[in-house]
XYZ file of C-alpha atoms in Angstrom:
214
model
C 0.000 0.000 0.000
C 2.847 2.445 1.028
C 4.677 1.773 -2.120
C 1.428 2.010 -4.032
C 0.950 5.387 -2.637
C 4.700 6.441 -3.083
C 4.376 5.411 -6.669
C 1.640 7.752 -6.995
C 3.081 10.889 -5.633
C 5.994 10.778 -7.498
C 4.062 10.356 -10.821
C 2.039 13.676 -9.771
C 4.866 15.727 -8.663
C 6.888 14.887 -11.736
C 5.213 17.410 -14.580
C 5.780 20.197 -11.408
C 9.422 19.560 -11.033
C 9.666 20.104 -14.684
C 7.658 23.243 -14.613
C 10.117 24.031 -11.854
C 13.470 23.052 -13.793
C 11.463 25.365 -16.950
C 11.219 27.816 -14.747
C 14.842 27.933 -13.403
C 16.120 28.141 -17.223
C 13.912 31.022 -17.827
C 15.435 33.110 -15.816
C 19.676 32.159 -16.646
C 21.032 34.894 -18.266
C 22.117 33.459 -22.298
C 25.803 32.921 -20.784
C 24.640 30.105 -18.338
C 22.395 28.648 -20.745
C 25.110 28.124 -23.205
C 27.371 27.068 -20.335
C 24.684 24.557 -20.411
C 24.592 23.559 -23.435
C 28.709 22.731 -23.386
C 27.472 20.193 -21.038
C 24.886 18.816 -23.216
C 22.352 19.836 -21.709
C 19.295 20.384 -24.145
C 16.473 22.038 -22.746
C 18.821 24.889 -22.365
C 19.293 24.988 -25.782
C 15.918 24.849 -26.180
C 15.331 28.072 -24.040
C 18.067 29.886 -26.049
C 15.848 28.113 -29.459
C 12.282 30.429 -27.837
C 14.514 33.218 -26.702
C 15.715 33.648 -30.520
C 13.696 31.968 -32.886
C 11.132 35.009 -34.327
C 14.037 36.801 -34.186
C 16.033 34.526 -35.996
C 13.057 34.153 -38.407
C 12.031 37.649 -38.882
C 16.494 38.005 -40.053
C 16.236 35.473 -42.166
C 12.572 36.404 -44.306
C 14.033 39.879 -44.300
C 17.227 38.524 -46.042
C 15.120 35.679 -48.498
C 11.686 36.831 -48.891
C 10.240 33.544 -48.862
C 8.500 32.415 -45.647
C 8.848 28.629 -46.223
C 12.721 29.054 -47.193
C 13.062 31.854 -44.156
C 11.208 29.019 -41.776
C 13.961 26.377 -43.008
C 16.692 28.838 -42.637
C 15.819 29.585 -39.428
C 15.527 25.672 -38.187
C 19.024 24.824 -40.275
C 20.406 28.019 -38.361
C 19.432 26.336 -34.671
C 20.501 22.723 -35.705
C 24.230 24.465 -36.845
C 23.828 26.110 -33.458
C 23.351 23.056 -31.428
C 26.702 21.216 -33.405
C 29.053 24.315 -32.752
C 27.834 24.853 -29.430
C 31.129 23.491 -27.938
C 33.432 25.669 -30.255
C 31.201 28.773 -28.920
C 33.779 31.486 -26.262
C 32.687 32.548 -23.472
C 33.151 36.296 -24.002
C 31.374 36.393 -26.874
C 27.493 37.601 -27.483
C 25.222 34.436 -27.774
C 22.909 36.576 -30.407
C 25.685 37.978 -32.011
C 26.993 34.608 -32.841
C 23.590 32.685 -33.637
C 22.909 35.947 -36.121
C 26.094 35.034 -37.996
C 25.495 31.674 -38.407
C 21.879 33.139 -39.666
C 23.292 35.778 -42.060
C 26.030 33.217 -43.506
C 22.782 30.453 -44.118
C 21.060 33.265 -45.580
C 23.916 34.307 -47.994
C 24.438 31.266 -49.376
C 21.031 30.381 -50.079
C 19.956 33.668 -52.049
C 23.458 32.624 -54.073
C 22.513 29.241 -55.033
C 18.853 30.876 -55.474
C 20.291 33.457 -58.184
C 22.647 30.787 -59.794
C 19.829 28.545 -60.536
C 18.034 28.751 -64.256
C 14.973 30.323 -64.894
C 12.508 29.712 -66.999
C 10.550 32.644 -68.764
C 7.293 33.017 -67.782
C 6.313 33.066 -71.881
C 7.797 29.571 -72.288
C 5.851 28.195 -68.250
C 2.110 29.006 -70.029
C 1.099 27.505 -72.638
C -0.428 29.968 -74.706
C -3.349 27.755 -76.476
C -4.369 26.611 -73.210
C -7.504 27.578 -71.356
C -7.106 29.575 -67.729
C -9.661 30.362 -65.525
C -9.051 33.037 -63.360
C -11.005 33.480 -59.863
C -12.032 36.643 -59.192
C -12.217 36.750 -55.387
C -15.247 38.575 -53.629
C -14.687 42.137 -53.125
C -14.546 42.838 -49.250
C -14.831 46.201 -47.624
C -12.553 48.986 -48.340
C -9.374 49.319 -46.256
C -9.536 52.805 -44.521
C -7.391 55.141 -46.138
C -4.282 55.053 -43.368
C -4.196 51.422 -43.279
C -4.116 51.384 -47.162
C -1.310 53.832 -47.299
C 0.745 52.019 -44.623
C 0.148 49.186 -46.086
C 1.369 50.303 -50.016
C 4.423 52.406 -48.144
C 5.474 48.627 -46.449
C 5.145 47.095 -49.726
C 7.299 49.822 -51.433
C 9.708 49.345 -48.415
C 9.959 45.353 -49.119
C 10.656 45.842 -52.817
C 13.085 48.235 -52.026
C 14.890 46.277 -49.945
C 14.880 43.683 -52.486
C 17.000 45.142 -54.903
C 19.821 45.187 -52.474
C 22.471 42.785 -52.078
C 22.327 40.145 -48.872
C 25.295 41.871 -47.661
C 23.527 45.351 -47.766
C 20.147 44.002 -46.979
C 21.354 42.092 -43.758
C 23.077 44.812 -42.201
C 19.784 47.553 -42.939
C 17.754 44.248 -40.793
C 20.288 44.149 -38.633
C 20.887 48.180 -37.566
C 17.324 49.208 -37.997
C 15.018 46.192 -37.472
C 16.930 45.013 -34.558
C 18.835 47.727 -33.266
C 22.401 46.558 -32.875
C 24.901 48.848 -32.936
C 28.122 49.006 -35.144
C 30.441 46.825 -33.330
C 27.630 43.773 -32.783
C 26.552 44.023 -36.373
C 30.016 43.577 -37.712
C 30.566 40.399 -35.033
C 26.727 39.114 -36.638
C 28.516 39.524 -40.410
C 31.668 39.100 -40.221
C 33.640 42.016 -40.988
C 35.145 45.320 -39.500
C 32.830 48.192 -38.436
C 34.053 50.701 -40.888
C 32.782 47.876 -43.897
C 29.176 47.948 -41.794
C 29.108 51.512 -41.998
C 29.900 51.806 -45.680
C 27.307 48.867 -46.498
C 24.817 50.935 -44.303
C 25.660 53.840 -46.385
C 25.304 52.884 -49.821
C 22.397 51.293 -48.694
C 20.145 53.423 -47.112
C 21.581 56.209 -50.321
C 20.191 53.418 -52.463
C 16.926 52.962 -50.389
C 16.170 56.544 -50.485
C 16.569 56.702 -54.463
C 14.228 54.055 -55.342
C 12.226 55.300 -52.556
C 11.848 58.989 -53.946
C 10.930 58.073 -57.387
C 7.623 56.293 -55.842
C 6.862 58.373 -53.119
């Protein structure tokens, strides 16, 4: 009976000690968690994974424009996290370093992306075949702010498409995210004066197409 009833307790104050040990992580600063995750520990990792991930994400659709290939680049990004976890210093910024390994993914995708053939949309159609198009319902009008914020984000977004990954990542980077100079050139991997250059031409570049739409 006494073992019966021991049996019982321990099954019911199992989920709390986890919500306990969840608790605990949540509140490690990103240098014990990582200290961690040298141990091989994985729910730390996991912490740093919901500490970072829509941030992560929101870097890498900025960079790709594609949610499905932003949503795989941002699940490739943890996995290469998790394997170089040992290799990671001490002194170092956790986000800094996770945004690297982000921006690098990133950069090598839209490469392969723009080396691959295309085929013109003339020659994807055939032109004797019959297409139905589906007009949707109309729905109510959009009021006039939300219309204009809405066509000034989309304006925004193309812009930003028409720069490089290298310029695009650090615009994300220094006005999406707010890291300064030093942390953004950690994140890509060069000196501060090349950040400040690429921030230069870009937002010269942004304005430009900008002003001959606005």
């Amino acid at each position: 009976m006494g073992a019966r009833r021991t049996a019982g307790l321990n099954k019911e104050t199992r989920p709390a000690s986890k919500r306990v040990d969840q608790e605990v992580l949540t509140e490690l600063s990103d240098r014990e968690l990582v200290e961690r995750c040298q141990r091989g520990k994985l729910e730390a990792y996991g912490e740093l994974v919901s500490r970072y991930r829509n941030r992560v994400y929101a870097l890498a659709l900025s960079m790709v424009r594609n949610e499905q290939d932003a949503t795989d680049l941002c699940q490739e990004t943890f996995v290469k996290g998790w394997q170089a976890i040992r290799g990671f210093k001490k002194n170092a910024s956790f986000y800094t370093w996770l945004y690297r390994i982000t921006t690098n993914l990133c950069i090598d995708h839209v490469r392969r992306r723009e080396r691959r053939p295309t085929v013109e949309f003339q020659e994807a159609v055939d032109p004797d075949a019959d297409v139905d198009v589906e007009v949707p319902p109309s729905s109510q009008p959009l009021p006039t702010d939300e219309v204009r914020r809405r066509e000034l984000r989309e304006l925004i977004e193309a812009a930003l498409e028409r720069l490089s990954p290298e310029h695009r990542v650090v615009v994300q980077l220094r006005e999406f995210e707010g890291l300064d100079y030093a942390a953004i050139a950690k994140a890509v991997g060069c000196s501060m004066g090349t950040v400040m250059s690429r921030l230069h031409y870009a937002r010269k570049h942004l304005q430009k197409l900008l002003r001959k739409v606005l």
